[in-house]
PDB file of C-alpha atoms in Angstrom:
ATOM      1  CA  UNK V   1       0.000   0.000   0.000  1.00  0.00           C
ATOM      2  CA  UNK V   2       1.285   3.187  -1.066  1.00  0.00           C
ATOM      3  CA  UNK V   3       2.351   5.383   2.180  1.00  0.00           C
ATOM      4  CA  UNK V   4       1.409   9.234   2.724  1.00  0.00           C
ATOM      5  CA  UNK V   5       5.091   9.480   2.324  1.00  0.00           C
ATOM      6  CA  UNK V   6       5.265   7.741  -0.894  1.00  0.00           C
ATOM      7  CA  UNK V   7       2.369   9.981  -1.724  1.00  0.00           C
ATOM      8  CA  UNK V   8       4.333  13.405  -0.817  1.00  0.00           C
ATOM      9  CA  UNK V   9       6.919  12.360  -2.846  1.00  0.00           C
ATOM     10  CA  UNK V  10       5.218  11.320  -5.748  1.00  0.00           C
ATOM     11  CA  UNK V  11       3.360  14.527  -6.099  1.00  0.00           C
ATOM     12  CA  UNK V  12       6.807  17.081  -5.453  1.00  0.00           C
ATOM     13  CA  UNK V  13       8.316  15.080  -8.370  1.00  0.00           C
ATOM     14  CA  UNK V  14       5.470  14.915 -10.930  1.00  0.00           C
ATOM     15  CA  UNK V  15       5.165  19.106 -10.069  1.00  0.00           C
ATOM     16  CA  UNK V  16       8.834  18.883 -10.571  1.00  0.00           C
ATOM     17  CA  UNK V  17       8.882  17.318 -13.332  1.00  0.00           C
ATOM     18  CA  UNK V  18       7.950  20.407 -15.357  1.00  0.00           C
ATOM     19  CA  UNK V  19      11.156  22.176 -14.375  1.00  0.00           C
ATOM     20  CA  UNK V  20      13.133  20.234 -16.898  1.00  0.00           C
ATOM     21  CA  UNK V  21      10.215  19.062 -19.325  1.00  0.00           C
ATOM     22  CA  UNK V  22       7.874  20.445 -21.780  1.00  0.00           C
ATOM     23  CA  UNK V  23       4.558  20.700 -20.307  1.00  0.00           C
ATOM     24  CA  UNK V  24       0.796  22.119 -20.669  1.00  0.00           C
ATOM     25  CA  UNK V  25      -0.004  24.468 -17.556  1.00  0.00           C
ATOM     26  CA  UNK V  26      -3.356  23.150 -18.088  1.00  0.00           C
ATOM     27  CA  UNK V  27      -2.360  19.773 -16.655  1.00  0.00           C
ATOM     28  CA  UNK V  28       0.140  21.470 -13.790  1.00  0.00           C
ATOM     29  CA  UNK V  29      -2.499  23.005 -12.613  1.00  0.00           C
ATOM     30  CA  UNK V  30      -5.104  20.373 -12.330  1.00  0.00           C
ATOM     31  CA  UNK V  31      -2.173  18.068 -11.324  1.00  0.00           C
ATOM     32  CA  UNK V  32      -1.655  20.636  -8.361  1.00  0.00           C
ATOM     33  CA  UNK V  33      -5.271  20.485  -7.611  1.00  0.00           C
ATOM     34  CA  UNK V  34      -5.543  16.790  -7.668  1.00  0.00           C
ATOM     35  CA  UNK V  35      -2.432  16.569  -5.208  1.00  0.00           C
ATOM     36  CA  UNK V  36      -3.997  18.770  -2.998  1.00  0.00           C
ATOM     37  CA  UNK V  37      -7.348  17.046  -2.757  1.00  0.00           C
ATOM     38  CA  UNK V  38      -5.576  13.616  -1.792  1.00  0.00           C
ATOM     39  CA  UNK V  39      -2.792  14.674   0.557  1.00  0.00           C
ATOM     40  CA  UNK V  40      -5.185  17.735   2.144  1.00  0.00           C
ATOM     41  CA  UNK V  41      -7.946  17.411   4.443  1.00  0.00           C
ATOM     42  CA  UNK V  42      -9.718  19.423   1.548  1.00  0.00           C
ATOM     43  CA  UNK V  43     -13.126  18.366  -0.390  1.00  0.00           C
ATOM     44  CA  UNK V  44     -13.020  20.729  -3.350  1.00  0.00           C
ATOM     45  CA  UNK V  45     -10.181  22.831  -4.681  1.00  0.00           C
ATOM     46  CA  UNK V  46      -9.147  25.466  -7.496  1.00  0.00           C
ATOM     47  CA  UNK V  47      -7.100  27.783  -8.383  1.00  0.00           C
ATOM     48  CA  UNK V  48      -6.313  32.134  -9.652  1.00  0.00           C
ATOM     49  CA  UNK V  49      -3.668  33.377 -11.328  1.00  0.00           C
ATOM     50  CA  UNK V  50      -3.145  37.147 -12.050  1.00  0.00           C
ATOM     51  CA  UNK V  51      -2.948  38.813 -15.177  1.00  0.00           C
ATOM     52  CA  UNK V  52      -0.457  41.132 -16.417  1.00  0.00           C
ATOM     53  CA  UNK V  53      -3.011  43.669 -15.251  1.00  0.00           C
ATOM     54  CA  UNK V  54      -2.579  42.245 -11.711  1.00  0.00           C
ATOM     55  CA  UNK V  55      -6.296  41.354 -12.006  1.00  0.00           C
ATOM     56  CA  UNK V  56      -7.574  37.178 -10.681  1.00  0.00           C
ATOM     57  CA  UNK V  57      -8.709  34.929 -13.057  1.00  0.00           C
ATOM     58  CA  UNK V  58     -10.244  31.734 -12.393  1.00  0.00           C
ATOM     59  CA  UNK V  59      -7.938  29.213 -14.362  1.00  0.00           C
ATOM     60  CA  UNK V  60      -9.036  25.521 -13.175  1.00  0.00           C
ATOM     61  CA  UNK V  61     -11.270  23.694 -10.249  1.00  0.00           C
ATOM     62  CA  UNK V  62     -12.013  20.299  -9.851  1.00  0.00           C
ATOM     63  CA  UNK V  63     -15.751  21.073 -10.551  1.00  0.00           C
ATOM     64  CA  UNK V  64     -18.051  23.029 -12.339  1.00  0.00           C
ATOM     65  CA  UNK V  65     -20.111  23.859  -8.839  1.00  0.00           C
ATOM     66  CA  UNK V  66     -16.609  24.897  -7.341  1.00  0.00           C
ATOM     67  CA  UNK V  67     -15.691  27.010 -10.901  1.00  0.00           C
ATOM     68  CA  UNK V  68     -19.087  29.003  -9.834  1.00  0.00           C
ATOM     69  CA  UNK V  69     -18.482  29.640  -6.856  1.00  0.00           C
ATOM     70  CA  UNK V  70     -14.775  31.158  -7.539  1.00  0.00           C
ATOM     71  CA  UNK V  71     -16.305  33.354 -10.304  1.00  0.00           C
ATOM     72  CA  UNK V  72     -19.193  34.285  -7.923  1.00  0.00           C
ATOM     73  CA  UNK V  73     -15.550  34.837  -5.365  1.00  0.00           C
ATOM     74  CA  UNK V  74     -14.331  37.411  -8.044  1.00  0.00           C
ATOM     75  CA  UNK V  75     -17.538  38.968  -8.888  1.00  0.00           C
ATOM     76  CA  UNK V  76     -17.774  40.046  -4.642  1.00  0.00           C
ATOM     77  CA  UNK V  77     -14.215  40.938  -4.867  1.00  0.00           C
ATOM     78  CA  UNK V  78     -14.187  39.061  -1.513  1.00  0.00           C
ATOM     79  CA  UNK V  79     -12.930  35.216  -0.316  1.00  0.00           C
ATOM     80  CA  UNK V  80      -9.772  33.764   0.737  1.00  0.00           C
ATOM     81  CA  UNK V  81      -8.378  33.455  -2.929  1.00  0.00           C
ATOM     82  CA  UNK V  82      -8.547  37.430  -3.383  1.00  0.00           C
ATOM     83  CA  UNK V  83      -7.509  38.148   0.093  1.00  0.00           C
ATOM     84  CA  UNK V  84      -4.348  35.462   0.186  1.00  0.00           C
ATOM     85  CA  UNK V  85      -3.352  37.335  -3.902  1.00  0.00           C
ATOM     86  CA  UNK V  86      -3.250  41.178  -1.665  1.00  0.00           C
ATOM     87  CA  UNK V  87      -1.623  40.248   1.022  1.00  0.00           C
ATOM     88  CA  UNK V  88       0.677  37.128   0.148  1.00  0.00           C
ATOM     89  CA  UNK V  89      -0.342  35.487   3.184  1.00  0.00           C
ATOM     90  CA  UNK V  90      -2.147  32.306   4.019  1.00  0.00           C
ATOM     91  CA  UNK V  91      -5.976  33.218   4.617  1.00  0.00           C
ATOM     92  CA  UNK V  92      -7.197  30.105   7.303  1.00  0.00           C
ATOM     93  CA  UNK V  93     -10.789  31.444   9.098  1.00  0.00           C
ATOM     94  CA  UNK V  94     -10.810  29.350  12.134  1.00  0.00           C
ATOM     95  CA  UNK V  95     -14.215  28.560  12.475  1.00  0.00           C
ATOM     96  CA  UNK V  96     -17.943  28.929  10.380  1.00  0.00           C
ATOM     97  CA  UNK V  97     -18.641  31.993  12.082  1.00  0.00           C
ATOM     98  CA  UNK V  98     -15.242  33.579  11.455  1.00  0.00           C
ATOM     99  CA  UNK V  99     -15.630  33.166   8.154  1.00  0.00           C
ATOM    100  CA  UNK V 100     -19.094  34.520   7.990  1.00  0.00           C
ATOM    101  CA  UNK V 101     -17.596  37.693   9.700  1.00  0.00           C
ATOM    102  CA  UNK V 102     -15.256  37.636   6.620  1.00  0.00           C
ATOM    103  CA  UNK V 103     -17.076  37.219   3.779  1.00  0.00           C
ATOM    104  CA  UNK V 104     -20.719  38.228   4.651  1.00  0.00           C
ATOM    105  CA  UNK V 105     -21.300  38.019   0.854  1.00  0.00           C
ATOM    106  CA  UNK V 106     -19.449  34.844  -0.152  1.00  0.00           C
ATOM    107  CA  UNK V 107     -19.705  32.689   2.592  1.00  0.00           C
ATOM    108  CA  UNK V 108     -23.485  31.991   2.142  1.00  0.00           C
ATOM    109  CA  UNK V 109     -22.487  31.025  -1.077  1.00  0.00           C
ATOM    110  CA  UNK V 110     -19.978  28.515   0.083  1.00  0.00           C
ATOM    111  CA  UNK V 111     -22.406  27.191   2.526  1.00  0.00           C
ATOM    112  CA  UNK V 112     -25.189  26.598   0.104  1.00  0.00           C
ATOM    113  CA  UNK V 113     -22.179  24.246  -1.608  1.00  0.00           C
ATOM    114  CA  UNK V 114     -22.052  22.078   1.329  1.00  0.00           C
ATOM    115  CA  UNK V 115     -18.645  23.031   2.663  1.00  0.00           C
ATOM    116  CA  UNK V 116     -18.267  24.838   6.125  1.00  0.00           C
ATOM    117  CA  UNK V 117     -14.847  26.021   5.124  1.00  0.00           C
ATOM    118  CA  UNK V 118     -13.134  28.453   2.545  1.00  0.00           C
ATOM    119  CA  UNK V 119      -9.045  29.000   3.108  1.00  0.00           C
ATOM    120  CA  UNK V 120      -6.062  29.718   0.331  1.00  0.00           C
ATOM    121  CA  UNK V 121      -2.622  29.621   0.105  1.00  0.00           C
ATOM    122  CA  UNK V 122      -0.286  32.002  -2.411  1.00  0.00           C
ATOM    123  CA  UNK V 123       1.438  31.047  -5.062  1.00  0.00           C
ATOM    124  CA  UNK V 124       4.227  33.078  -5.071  1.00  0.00           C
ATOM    125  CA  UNK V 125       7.667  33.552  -6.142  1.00  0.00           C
ATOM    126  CA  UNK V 126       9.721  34.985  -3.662  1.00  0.00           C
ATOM    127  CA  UNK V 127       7.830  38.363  -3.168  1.00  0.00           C
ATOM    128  CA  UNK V 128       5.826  38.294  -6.282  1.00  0.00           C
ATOM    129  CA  UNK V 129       2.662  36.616  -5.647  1.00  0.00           C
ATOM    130  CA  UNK V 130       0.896  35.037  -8.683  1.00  0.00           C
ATOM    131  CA  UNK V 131      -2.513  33.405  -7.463  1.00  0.00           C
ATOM    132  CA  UNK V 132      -3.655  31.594  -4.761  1.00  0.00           C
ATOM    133  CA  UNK V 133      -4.800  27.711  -4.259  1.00  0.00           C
ATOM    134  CA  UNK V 134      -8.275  27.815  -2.791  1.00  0.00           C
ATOM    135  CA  UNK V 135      -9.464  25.005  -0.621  1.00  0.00           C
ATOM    136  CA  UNK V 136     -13.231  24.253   0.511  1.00  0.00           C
ATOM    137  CA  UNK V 137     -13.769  21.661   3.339  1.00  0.00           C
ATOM    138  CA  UNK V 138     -17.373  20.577   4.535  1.00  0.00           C
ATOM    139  CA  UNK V 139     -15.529  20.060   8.322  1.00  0.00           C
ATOM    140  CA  UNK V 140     -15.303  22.993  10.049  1.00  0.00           C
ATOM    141  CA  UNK V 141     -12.119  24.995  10.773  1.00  0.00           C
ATOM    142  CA  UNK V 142      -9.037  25.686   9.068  1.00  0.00           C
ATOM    143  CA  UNK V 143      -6.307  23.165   7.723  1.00  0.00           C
ATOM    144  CA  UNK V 144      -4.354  22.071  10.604  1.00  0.00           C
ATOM    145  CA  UNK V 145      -0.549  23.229  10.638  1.00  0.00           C
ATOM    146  CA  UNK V 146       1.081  20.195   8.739  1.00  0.00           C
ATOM    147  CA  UNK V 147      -1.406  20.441   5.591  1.00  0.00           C
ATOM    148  CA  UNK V 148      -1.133  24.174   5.412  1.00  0.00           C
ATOM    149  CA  UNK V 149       2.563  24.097   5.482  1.00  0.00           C
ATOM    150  CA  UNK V 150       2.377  20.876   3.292  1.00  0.00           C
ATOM    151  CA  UNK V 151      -0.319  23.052   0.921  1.00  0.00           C
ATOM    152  CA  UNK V 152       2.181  26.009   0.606  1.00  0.00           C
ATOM    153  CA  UNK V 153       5.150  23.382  -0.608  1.00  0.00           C
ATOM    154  CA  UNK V 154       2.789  22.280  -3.287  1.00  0.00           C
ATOM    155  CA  UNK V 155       2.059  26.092  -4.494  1.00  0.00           C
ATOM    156  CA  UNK V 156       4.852  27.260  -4.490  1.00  0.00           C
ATOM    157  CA  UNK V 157       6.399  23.975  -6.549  1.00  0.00           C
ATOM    158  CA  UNK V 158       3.673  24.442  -9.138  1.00  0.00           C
ATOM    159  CA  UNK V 159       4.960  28.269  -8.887  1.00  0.00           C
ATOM    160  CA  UNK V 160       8.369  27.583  -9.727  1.00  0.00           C
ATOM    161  CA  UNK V 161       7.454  25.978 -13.170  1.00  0.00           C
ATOM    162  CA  UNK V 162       4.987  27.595 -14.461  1.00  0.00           C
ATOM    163  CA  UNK V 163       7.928  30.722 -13.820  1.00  0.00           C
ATOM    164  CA  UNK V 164      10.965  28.334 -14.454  1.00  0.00           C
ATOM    165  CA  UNK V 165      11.920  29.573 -17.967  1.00  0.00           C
ATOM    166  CA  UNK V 166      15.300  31.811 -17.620  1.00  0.00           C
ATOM    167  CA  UNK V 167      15.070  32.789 -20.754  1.00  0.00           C
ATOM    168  CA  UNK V 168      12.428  35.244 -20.208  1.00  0.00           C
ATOM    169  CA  UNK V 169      11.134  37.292 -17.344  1.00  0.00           C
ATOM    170  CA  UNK V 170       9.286  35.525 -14.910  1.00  0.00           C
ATOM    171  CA  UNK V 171       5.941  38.383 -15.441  1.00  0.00           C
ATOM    172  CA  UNK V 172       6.427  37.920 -19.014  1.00  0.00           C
ATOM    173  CA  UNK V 173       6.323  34.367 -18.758  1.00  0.00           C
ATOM    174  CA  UNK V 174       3.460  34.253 -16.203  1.00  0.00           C
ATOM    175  CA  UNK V 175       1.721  36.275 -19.110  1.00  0.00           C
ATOM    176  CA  UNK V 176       1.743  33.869 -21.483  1.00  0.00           C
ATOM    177  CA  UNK V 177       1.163  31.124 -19.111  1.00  0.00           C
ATOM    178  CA  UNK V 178      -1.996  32.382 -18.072  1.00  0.00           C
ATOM    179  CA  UNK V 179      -2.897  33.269 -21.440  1.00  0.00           C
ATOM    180  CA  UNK V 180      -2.594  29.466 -22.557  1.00  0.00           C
ATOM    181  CA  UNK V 181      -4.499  28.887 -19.246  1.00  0.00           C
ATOM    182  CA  UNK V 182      -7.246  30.786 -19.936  1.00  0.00           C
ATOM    183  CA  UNK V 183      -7.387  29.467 -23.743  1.00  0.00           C
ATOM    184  CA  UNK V 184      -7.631  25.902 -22.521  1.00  0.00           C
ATOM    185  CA  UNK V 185     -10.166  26.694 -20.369  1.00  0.00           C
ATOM    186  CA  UNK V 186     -12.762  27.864 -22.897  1.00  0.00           C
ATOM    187  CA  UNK V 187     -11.841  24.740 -24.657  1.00  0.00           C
ATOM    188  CA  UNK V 188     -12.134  22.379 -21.682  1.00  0.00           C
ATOM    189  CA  UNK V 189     -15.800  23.883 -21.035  1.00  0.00           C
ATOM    190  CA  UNK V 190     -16.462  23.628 -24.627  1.00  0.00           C
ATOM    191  CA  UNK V 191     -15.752  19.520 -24.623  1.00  0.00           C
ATOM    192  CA  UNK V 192     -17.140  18.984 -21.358  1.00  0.00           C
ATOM    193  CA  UNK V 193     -20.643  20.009 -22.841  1.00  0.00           C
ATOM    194  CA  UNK V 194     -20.150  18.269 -25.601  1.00  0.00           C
ATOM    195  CA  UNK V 195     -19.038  15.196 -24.340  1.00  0.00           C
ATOM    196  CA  UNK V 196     -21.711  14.963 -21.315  1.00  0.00           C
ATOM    197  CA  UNK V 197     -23.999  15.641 -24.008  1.00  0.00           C
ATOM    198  CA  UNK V 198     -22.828  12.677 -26.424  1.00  0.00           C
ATOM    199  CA  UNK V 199     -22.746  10.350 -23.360  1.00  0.00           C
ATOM    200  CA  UNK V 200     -25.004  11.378 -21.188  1.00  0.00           C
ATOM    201  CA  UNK V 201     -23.241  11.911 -18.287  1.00  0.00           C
ATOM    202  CA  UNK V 202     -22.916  14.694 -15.855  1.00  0.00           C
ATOM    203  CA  UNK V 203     -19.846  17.772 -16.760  1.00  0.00           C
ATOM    204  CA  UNK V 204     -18.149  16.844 -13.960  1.00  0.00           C
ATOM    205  CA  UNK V 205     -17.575  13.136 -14.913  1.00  0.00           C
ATOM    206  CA  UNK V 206     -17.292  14.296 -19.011  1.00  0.00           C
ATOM    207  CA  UNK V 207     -13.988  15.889 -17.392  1.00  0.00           C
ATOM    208  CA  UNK V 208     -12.810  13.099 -15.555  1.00  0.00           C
ATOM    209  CA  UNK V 209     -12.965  11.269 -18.240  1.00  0.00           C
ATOM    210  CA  UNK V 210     -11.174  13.221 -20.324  1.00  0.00           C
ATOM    211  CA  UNK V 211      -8.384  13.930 -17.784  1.00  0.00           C
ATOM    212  CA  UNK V 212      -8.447   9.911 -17.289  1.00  0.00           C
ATOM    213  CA  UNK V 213      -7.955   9.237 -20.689  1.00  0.00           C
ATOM    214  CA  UNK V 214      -5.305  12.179 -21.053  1.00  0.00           C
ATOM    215  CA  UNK V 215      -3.051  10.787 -18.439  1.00  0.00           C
ATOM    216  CA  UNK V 216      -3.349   6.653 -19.929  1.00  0.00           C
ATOM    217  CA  UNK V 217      -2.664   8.175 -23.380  1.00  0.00           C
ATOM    218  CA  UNK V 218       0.156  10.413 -22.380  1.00  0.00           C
ATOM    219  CA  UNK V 219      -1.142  13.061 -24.046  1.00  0.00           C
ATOM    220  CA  UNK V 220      -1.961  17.233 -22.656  1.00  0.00           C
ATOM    221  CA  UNK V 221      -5.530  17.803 -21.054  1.00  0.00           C
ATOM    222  CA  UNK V 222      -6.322  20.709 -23.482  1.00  0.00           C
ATOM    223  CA  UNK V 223      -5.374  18.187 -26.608  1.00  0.00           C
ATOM    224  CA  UNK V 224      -7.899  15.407 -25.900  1.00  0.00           C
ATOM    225  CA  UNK V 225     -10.165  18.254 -25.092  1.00  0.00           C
ATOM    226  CA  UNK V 226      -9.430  19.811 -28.961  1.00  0.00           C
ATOM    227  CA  UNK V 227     -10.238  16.177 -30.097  1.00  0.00           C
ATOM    228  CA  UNK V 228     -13.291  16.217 -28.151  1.00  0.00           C
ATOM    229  CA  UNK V 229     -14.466  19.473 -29.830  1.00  0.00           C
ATOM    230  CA  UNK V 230     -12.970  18.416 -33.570  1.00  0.00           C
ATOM    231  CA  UNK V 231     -15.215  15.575 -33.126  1.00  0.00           C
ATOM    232  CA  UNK V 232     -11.887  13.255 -33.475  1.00  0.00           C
ATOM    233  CA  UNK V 233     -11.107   9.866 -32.101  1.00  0.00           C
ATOM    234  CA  UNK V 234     -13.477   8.813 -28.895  1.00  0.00           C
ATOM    235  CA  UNK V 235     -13.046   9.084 -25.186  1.00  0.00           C
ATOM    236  CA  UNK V 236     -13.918   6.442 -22.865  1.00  0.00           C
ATOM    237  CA  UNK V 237     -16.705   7.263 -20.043  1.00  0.00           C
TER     238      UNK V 237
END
């Protein structure tokens, strides 16, 4: 049986792995939010990354409900993801009514998900923070010490290659980066509907599916997506 250790160490050297290799951020990035959901006391995760403009953009979630709720995050201009991006800091509310205190506005909506707990962590690169990793819990209560420090090693791994490139500077590469994230993001929703519809299964599991068949195949997320779309080849569900 494969040990929390073994786990740990599995998931710092597939987020590694993209220092020296080519890779889609689109698949970093749902590989960082995977890792967090099985080494984390955490039910539901995503993730924002800045623009050049400095401004949050939702870039990937592990559901559509959770996708939502980060967009409903941005549209309040108020959570844990936008406070962690101003101040660089871990954002942990301690208990349901802490966080209520918060986020008047947001934390009904992350109640009416089921989850009694909204936290984030920054991805950041030395002082220049990038995003933040949000995490929703249905227990009550804030990630106890060793998952929050264990969820800040994760971000800031998946920090250090998406901004590993010295070739370039590490805004201008973030800006391109995010770019492709966003891109593959409209084309991920696009295939999701399509496939659910084809199959007739939920979003959710169209995207599992995909990201399943991505990882036996050894092929990029966004590529089986572009299939999907194209109407090429078929995807197991």
């Amino acid at each position: 049986m494969t040990t929390r250790e073994e786990q740990i160490t599995d998931a710092f050297v597939e987020l590694a792995d993209c220092l020296v290799e080519d890779f889609e951020v689109t698949d970093l990035l749902h590989r960082l939010i995977d890792h967090a959901l099985q080494l984390l006391d955490a039910d539901a995760a995503g993730i924002m990354l800045a623009d050049a403009a400095g401004v949050l953009q939702v870039v990937a979630s592990n559901s559509h409900a959770v996708e939502a709720l980060e967009l409903f995050e941005l549209q309040a201009d108020a959570g844990p993801c936008v406070e962690c991006y101003r101040t660089g800091e871990p954002v942990t509310p301690g208990s349901r009514e802490e966080m209520r205190a918060w986020w008047p506005t947001f934390a009904p909506a992350v109640e009416a998900l089921g989850y009694s707990s909204a936290q984030a962590v920054p991805m950041r690169l030395r002082d220049e923070v990038i995003g933040a990793l949000n995490i929703f819990r249905t227990a009550e209560g804030a990630l106890d010490a060793r998952d929050l420090k264990l969820a800040r090693a994760l971000a800031d791994v998946a920090t250090v290659s998406l901004v590993a490139d010295r070739t370039i500077t590490a805004r201008q590469l973030l800006a391109d980066q995010l770019q492709r994230a966003l891109t593959s993001r409209v084309v991920l929703e696009q295939a999701k509907g399509m496939l659910a519809e084809r199959s007739g299964i939920g979003v959710d599991e169209a995207f599992t599916a995909m990201r399943d068949h991505a990882r036996r195949s050894g092929r990029g997320l966004r590529d089986v997506a572009a299939d999907v779309v194209a109407r090429r080849g078929t995807i197991p569900s």
